[in-house]
XYZ file of C-alpha atoms in Angstrom:
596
model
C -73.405 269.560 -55.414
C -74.133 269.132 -59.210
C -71.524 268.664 -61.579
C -71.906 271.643 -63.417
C -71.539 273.561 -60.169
C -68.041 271.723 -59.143
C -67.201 272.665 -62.761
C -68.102 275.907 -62.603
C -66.308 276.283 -58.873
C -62.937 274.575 -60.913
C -63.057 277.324 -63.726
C -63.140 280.307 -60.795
C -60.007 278.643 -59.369
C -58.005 278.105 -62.838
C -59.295 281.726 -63.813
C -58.325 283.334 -60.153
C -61.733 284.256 -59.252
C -61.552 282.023 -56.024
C -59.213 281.393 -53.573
C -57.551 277.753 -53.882
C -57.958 277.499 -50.374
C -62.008 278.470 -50.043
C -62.240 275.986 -53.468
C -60.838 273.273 -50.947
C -63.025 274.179 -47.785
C -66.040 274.318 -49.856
C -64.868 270.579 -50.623
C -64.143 270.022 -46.811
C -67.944 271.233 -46.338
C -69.380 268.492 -48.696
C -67.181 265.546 -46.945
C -64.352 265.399 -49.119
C -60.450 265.124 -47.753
C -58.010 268.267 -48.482
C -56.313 265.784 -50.639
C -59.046 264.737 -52.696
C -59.564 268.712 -53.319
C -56.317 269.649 -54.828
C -56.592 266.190 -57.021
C -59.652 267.575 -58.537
C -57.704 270.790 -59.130
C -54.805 268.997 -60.769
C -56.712 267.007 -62.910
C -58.350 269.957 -64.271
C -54.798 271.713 -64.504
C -55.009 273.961 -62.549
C -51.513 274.905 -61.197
C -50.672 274.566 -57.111
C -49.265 276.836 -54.419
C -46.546 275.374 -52.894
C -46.486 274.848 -49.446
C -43.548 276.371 -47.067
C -41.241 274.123 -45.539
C -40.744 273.464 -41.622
C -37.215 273.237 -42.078
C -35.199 275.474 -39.760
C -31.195 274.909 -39.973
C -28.746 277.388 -41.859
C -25.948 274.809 -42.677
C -25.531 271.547 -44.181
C -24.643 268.898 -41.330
C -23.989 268.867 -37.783
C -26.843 267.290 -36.771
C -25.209 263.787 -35.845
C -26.275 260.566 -36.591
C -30.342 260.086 -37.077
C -31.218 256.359 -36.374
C -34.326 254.464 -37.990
C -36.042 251.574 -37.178
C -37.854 249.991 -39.250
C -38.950 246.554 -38.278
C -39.093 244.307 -41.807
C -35.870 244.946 -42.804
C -34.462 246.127 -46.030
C -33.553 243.136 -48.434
C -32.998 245.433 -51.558
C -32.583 248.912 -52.700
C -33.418 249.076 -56.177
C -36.804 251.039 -56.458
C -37.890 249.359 -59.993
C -38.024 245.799 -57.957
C -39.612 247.260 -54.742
C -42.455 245.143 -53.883
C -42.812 245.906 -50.106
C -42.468 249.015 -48.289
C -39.832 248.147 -46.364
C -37.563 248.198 -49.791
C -39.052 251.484 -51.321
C -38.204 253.180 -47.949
C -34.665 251.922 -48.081
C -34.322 252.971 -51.941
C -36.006 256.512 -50.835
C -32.408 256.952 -48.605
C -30.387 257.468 -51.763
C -33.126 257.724 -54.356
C -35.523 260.429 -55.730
C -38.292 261.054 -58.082
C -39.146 264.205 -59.928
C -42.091 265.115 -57.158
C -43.595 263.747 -54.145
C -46.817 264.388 -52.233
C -47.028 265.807 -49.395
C -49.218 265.486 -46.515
C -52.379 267.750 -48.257
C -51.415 265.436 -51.359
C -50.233 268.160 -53.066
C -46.640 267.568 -55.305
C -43.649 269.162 -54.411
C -40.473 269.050 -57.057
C -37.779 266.733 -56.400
C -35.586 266.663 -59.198
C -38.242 268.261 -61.037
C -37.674 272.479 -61.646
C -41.640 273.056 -61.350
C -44.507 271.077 -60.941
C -46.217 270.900 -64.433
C -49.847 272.742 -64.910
C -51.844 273.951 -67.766
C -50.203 277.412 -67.025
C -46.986 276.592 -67.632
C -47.387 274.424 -70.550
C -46.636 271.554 -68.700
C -49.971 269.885 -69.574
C -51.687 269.441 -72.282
C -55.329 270.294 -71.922
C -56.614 266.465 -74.054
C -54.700 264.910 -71.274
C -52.122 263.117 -73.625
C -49.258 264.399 -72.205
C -46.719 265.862 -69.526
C -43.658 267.917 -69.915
C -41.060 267.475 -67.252
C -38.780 270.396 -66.737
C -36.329 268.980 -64.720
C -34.054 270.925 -62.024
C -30.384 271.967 -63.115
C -27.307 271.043 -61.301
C -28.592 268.075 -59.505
C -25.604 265.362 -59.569
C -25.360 261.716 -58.936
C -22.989 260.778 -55.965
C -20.486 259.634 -58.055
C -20.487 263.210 -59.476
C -21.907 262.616 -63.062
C -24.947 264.898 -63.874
C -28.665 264.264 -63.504
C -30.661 264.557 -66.593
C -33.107 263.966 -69.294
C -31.368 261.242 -70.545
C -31.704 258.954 -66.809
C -35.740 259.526 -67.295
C -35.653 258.244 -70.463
C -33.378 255.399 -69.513
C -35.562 254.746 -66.350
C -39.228 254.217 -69.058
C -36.729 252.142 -71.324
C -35.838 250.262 -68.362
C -38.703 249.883 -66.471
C -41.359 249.019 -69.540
C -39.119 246.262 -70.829
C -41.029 243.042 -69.714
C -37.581 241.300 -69.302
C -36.746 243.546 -66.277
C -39.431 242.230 -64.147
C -39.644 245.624 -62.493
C -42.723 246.004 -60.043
C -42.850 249.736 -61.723
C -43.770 248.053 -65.591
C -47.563 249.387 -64.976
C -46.479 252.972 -64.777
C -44.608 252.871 -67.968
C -45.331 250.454 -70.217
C -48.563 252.561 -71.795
C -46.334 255.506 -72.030
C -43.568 256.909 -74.353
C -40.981 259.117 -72.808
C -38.801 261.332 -74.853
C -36.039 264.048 -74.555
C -36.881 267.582 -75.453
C -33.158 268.759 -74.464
C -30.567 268.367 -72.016
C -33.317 269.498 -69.036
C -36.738 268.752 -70.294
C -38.572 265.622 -70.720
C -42.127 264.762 -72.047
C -44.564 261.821 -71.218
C -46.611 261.159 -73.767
C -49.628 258.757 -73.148
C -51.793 256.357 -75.643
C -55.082 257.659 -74.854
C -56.359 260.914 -72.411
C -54.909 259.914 -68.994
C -56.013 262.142 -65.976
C -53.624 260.494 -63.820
C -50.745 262.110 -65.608
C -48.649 262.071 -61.720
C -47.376 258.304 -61.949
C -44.512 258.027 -64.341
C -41.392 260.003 -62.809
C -43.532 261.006 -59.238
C -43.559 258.943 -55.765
C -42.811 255.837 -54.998
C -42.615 254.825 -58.028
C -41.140 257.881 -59.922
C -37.683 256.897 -58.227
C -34.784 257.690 -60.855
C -31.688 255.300 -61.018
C -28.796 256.332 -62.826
C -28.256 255.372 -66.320
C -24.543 255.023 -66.733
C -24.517 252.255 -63.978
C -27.805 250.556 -65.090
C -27.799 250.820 -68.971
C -25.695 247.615 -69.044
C -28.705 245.438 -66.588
C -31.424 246.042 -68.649
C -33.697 243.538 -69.645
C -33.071 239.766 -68.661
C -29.854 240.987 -66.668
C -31.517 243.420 -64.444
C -30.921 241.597 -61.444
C -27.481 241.041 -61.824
C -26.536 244.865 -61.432
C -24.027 245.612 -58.289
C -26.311 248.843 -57.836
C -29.025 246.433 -56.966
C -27.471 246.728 -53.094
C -24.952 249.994 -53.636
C -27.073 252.646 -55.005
C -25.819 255.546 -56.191
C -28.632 258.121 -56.355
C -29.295 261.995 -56.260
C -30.306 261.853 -52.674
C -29.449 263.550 -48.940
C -27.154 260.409 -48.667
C -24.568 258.634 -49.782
C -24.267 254.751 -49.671
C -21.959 252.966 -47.202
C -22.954 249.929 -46.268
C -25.818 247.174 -46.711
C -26.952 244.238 -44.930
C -29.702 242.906 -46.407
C -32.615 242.873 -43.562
C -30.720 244.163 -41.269
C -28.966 247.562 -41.651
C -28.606 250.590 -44.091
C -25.836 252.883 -43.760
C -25.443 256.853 -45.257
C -23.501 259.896 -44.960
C -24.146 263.169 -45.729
C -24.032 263.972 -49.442
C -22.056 267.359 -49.526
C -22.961 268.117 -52.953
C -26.936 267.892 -52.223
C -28.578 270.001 -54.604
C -31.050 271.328 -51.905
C -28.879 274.321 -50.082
C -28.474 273.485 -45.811
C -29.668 269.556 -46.458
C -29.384 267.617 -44.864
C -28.993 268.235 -41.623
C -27.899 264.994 -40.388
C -24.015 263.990 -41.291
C -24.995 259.587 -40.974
C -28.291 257.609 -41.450
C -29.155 254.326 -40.197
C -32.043 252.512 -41.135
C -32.097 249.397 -38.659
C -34.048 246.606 -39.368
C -35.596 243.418 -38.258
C -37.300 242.926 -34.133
C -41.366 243.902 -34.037
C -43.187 246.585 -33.548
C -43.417 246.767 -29.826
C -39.916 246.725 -29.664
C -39.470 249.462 -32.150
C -41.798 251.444 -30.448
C -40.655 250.941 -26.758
C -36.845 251.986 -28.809
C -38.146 255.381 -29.625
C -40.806 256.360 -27.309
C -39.206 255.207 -23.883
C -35.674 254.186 -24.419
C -34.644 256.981 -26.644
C -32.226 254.705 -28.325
C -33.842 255.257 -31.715
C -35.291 258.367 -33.628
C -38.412 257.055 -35.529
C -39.939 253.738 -36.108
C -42.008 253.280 -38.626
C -45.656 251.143 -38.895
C -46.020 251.142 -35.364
C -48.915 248.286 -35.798
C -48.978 247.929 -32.301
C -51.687 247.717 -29.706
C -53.329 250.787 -29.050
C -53.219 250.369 -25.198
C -49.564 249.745 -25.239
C -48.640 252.987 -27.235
C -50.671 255.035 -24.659
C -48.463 253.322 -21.802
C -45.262 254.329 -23.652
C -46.215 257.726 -24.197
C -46.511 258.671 -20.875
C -42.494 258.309 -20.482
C -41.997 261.791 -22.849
C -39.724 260.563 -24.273
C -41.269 260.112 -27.412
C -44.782 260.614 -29.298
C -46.777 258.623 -31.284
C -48.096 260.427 -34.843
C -51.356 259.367 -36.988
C -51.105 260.556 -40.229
C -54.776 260.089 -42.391
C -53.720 257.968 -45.712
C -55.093 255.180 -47.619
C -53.791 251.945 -46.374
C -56.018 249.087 -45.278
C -55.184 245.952 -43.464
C -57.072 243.287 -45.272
C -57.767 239.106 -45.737
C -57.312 238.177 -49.513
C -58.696 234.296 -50.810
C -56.383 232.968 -53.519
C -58.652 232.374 -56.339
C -55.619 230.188 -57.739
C -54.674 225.976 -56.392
C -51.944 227.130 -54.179
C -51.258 222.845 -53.196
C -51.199 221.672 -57.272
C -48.788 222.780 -59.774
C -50.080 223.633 -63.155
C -47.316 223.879 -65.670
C -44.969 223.793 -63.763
C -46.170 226.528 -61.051
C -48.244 226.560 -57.867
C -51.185 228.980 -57.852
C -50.668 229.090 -61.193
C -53.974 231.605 -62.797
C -55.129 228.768 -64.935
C -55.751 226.680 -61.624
C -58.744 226.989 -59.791
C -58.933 227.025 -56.134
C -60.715 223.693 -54.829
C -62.245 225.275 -52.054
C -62.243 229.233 -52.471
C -63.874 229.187 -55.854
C -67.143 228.070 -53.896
C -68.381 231.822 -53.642
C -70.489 230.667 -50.555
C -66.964 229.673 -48.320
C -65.960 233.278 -49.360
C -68.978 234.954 -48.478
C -69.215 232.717 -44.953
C -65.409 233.758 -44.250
C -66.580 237.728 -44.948
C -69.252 236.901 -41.922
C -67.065 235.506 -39.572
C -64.343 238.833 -39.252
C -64.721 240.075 -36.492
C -64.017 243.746 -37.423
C -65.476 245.552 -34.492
C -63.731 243.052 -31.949
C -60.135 243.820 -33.965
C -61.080 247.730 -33.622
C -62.150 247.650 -29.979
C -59.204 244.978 -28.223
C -56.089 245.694 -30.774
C -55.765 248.447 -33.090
C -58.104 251.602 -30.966
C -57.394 255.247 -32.558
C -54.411 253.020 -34.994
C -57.333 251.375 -36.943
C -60.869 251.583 -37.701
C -62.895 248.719 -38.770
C -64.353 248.884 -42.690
C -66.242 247.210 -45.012
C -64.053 248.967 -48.087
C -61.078 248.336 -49.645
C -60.966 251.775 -50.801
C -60.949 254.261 -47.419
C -59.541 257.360 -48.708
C -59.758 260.040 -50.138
C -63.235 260.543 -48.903
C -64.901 261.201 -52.477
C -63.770 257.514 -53.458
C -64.931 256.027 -50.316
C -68.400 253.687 -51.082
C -70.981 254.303 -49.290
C -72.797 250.732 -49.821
C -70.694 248.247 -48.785
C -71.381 247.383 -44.928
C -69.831 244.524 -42.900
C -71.411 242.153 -40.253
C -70.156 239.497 -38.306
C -72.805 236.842 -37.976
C -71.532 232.934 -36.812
C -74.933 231.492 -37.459
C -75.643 233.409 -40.819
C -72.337 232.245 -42.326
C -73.413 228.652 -40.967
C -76.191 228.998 -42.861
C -74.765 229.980 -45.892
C -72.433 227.133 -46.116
C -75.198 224.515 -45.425
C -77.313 226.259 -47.790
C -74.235 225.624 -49.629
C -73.657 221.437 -49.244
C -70.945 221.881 -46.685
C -72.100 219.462 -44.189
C -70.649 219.244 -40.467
C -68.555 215.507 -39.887
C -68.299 214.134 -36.274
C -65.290 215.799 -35.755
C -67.034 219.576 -36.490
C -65.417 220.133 -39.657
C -67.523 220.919 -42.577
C -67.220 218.791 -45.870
C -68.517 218.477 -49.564
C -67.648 216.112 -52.074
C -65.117 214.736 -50.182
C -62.704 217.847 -49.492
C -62.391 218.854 -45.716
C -63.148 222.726 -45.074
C -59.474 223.365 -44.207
C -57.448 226.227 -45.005
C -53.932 227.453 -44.417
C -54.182 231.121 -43.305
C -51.018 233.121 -43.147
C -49.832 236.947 -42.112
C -46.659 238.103 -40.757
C -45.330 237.791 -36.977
C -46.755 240.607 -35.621
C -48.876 241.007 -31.789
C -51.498 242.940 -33.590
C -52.231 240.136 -36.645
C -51.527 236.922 -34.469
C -54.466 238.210 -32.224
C -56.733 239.205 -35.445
C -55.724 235.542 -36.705
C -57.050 234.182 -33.168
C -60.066 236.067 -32.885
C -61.062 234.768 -36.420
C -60.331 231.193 -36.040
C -62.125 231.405 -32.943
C -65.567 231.961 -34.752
C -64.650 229.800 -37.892
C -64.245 226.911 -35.754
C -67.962 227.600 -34.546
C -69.312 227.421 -38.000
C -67.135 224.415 -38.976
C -64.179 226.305 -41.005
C -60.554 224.218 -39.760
C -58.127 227.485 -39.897
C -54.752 226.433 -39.870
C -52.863 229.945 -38.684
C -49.102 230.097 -40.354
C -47.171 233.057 -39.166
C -43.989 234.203 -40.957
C -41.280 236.357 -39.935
C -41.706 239.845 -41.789
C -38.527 239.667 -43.467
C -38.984 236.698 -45.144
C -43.227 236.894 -45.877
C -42.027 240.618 -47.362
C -39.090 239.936 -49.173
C -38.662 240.270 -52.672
C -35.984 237.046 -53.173
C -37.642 234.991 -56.147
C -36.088 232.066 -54.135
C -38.317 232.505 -51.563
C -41.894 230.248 -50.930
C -42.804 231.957 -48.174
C -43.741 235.752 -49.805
C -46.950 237.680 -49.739
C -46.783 237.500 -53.320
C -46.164 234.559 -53.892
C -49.252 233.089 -51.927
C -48.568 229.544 -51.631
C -51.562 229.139 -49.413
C -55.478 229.821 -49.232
C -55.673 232.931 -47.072
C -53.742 235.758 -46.315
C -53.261 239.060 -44.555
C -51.552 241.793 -44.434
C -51.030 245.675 -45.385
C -51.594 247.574 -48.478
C -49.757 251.101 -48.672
C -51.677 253.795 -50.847
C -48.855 256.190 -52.066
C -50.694 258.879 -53.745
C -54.001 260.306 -53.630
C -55.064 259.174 -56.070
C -57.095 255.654 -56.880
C -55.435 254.397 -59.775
C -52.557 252.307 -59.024
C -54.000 251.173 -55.626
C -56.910 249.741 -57.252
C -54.825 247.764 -60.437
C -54.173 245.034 -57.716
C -57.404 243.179 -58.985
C -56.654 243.932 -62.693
C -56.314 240.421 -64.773
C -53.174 241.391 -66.212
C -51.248 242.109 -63.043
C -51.384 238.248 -62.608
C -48.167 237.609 -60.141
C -46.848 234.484 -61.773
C -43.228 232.826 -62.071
C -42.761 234.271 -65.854
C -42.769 238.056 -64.148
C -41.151 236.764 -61.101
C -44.185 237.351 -59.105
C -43.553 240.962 -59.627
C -47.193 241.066 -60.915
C -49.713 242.682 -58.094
C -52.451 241.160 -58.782
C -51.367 237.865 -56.064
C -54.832 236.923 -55.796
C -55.294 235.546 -59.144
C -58.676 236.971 -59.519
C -60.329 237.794 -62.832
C -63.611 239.761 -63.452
C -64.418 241.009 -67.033
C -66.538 244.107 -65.105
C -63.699 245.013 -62.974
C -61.138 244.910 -65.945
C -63.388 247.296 -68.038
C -64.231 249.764 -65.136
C -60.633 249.720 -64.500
C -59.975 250.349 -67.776
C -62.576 253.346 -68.435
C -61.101 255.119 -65.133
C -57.717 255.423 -66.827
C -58.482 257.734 -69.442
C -61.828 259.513 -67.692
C -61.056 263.207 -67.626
C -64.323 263.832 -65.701
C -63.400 263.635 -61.796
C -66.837 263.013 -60.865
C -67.479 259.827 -62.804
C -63.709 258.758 -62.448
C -64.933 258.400 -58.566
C -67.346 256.261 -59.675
C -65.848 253.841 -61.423
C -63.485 253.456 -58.588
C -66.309 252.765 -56.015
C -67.895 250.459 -58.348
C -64.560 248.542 -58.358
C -63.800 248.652 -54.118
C -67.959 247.460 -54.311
C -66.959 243.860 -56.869
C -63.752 242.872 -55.135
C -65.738 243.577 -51.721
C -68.868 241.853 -52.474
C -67.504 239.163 -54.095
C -65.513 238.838 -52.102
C -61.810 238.762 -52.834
C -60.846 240.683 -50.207
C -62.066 241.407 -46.674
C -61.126 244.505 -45.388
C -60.378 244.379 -41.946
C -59.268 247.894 -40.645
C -58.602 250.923 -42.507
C -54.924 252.361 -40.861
C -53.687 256.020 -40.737
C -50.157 255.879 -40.869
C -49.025 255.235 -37.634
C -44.888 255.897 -36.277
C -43.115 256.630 -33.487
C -40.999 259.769 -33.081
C -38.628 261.292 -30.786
C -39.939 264.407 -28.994
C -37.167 266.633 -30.729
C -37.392 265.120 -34.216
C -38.745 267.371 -37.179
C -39.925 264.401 -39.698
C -42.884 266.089 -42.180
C -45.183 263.144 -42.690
C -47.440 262.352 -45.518
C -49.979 259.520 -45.733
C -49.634 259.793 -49.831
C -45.860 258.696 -50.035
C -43.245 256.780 -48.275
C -42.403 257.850 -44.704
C -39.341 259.041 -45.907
C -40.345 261.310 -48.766
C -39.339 264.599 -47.388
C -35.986 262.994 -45.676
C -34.170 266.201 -47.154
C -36.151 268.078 -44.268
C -35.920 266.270 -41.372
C -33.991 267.921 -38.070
C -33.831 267.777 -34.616
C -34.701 270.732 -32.910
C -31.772 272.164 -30.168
């Protein structure tokens, strides 16, 4: 389809000429996701039907206790210093933002009275700025009021380098002021077509001012509401035991009427995935598990108790290998992996390009993850209209032997390559999970055959994902040469998925290794694409710039994907949980039920 078609077909929508829905199966038609659809539509302002929700009961409560298991545990539950999964989901118990996405990637309001459009004079039409209308009678759980004043604490908060917050990116290039007591507006430095960041998501979760407004800055972490939140969700706080359990009760003053329908919540964590999934789907001891990065076979097995079901919900998240570009073995001012540093072994493109050959991607698909994960050659899976169509993987022994002779890495008598003295050893770490301790094996397997020594490091998931600064052992703080694991994609949208491999999202010991760029990787081309993409109104050559990105970090390469992964969790046969792969798992928490 031409451009000025797809413009043309965007006008008929905004103008009511066509159907929202036959705009997004004409989309379907030409290979693009549902999701990727309505983005399009937002970005060109047009306003969105709201979907109706599955949600059943007439009362508040009486539901009983609904059990979670999520196996990293929680270590924190302040959203602005979230830096795994496992956190946001705990902060998303007690914590909401002014909209989510749902499943079709469509926002929903939270706290939010509408969701902003063109119509409603939400948006601007130059794409330099949002107005938040924000939803009246929503309280805190201590009782005090929810409003304008909490979003503009939350920017003030959250933009001040001094917090170290993981959420600086999503407000530092914005300016957020109060209209009135109800109304808020975003207002951005240049034309930003991603306008659903600030306030929205994972990311767009609101803590209260008038228990925060004396941590800001350099005391940040020092706040007791770092591990008591008081929030304006489903449920109140009651107990916390960092990576282990979170406790709630029913908020009776929830400003959604009949929610929740559950009177306790307990988010268990710690144990593996196996576990977690035998807990739901045979036992029945658990209601949901989330991340159920188990093998495939084994899932079938358990399913045929009834008991419980697996679900695979399409999203963006890829399990991939990323190369420190930093020394992670030397300190430089003071710091390991410091971004001055270079890698003595990884900054040899040819090692990186030999370690892209010897993934075995098919292998990983075919003996591990089955219908839970499909190999890829992309960083960048989904939606559809951002998914490259050039980049193609192979796994070739001999050809990456080549390319490292080719290269001056020269087999010793003991099979180990060499150059310039330095052994062709590397530390390669991931998390202690089945699936990624047999994706680690399969991998060393063939770099031992072209002369790669792979020394595998596995570390238990609440400790590799935990955001203690204390800590050595982190994702983010990669003090090693290789690593793998996980990246959620919590919108649909490409934007702050792809700032990982920005220069200035460095993760370093001045921001607390908040930053997300943990590879330490720096490419002038990247930084500009990146750069362009934030302020291209045009959805057509915004997707462009986005491929051209997942093509330099991929080619490189940086990163090797490994498997693209639909959300995967396990769920009790009764259990109502409405899923999206845009947002955390527990977005829509206000909904959930179990069916009599």
């Amino acid at each position: 389809m031409q451009e000025q078609q797809l413009r043309t077909l965007i006008e008929d929508v905004r103008e009511g000429r066509l159907a929202r829905r036959a705009f997004v199966q004409r989309m379907l038609a030409l290979g693009l996701t549902a999701p990727m659809a309505g983005q399009m539509l937002m970005h060109a302002g047009v306003a969105q039907a709201q979907a109706p929700s599955g949600y059943k009961p007439t009362k508040r409560g009486g539901g009983g206790a609904l059990k979670l298991l999520w196996w990293q545990g929680a270590t924190l539950l302040n959203p602005h210093f979230a830096t795994g999964t496992k956190d946001q989901e705990g902060a998303r118990i007690f914590y909401e933002p002014l909209a989510a996405w749902n499943a079709d990637g469509d926002l929903v309001p939270i706290l939010a009275a509408e969701i902003p459009s063109v119509q409603n004079g939400g948006l601007s039409k130059d794409g330099m700025s949002v107005t938040w209308k924000l939803k009246r009678g929503a309280t805190w759980h201590d009782g005090k009021p929810f409003t304008a004043d909490d979003c503009v604490f939350n920017w003030e908060y959250a933009s001040n380098p001094d917090t170290a917050a993981v959420t600086v990116g999503t407000y530092k290039d914005c300016k957020v002021e109060k209209i009135d007591s109800h109304t808020v507006k975003v207002t951005f430095k240049k034309p930003t077509p991603f306008w659903a960041d600030p306030f929205v998501g994972t990311r767009g979760m609101l803590i209260p001012k008038h228990l925060f407004a004396d941590f800001i800055g350099a005391k940040s972490r020092d706040a007791p509401a770092n591990l008591k939140p008081v929030g304006t969700g489903p449920y109140k706080f009651v107990d916390f035991k960092p990576g282990d359990m979170v406790r709630g009760a029913i908020n009776t003053s929830y400003h959604f009427d009949n929610r929740p329908f559950f009177d306790t919540i307990e988010m268990k964590g710690g144990g593996d995935a196996v576990s977690a999934a035998r807990a739901v789907i045979q036992t029945g001891e658990f209601d949901y598990a989330w991340n159920m990065q188990v093998e495939d076979e084994i899932l079938k097995r358990l399913e045929a108790g009834g008991r419980g079901k697996v679900t695979i919900t399409p999203g963006g998240n890829i399990e991939f290998i990323v190369l420190n570009m930093a020394d992670p073995w030397t300190e430089v001012e003071g710091e390991r992996a410091h971004p001055k540093s270079r890698h003595p072994i990884l900054s040899d493109q040819a090692v990186r390009q030999a370690l892209n050959l010897l993934v075995d991607r098919g292998a990983v698909q075919e003996f591990i993850y089955g219908r839970t994960g499909v190999a890829t050659a992309n960083f960048l899976n989904n939606p559809e209209r951002f998914r490259s169509k050039t980049m193609k993987w192979e796994f070739n022994v001999d050809k990456a032997s080549a390319v490292l002779e080719a290269a001056g890495w020269k087999k010793g008598s003991d099979g180990i390559r060499e150059k310039g003295g330095k052994k062709l050893k590397l530390v390669f770490q991931t998390s202690i999970n089945a699936p990624r301790q047999k994706t680690q094996a399969i991998i060393k397997q063939a770099a031992q055959k072209a002369g790669v020594d792979l020394e595998l490091k596995a570390i238990t998931s609440s400790v590799y994902f935990s955001s203690d600064v204390g800590n050595p052992d982190t994702y983010t703080k990669f003090f090693c040469d290789v690593e793998m694991y996980t990246t959620t994609m919590t919108q649909p949208d490409a934007e702050l998925f792809m700032n990982q491999f920005v220069s200035w999202e460095f993760s370093t010991k001045e921001n607390k290794w908040q930053g997300r760029n943990i590879a330490r990787w720096k490419n002038d081309e990247y930084d500009k694409a990146f750069r362009a993409a934030e302020n291209e109104l045009d959805p057509v050559k915004r997707a462009a710039l986005f491929i051209r990105m997942n093509d330099l970090i991929c080619s490189d390469p940086v990163v090797i994907p490994v498997v693209y992964r639909p959300r995967v969790a396990a769920v009790a046969s009764k259990l109502y949980a409405p899923l999206s792969g845009w947002d955390n798992d527990l977005w829509n928490l206000k909904d959930w039920f179990r069916e009599a």
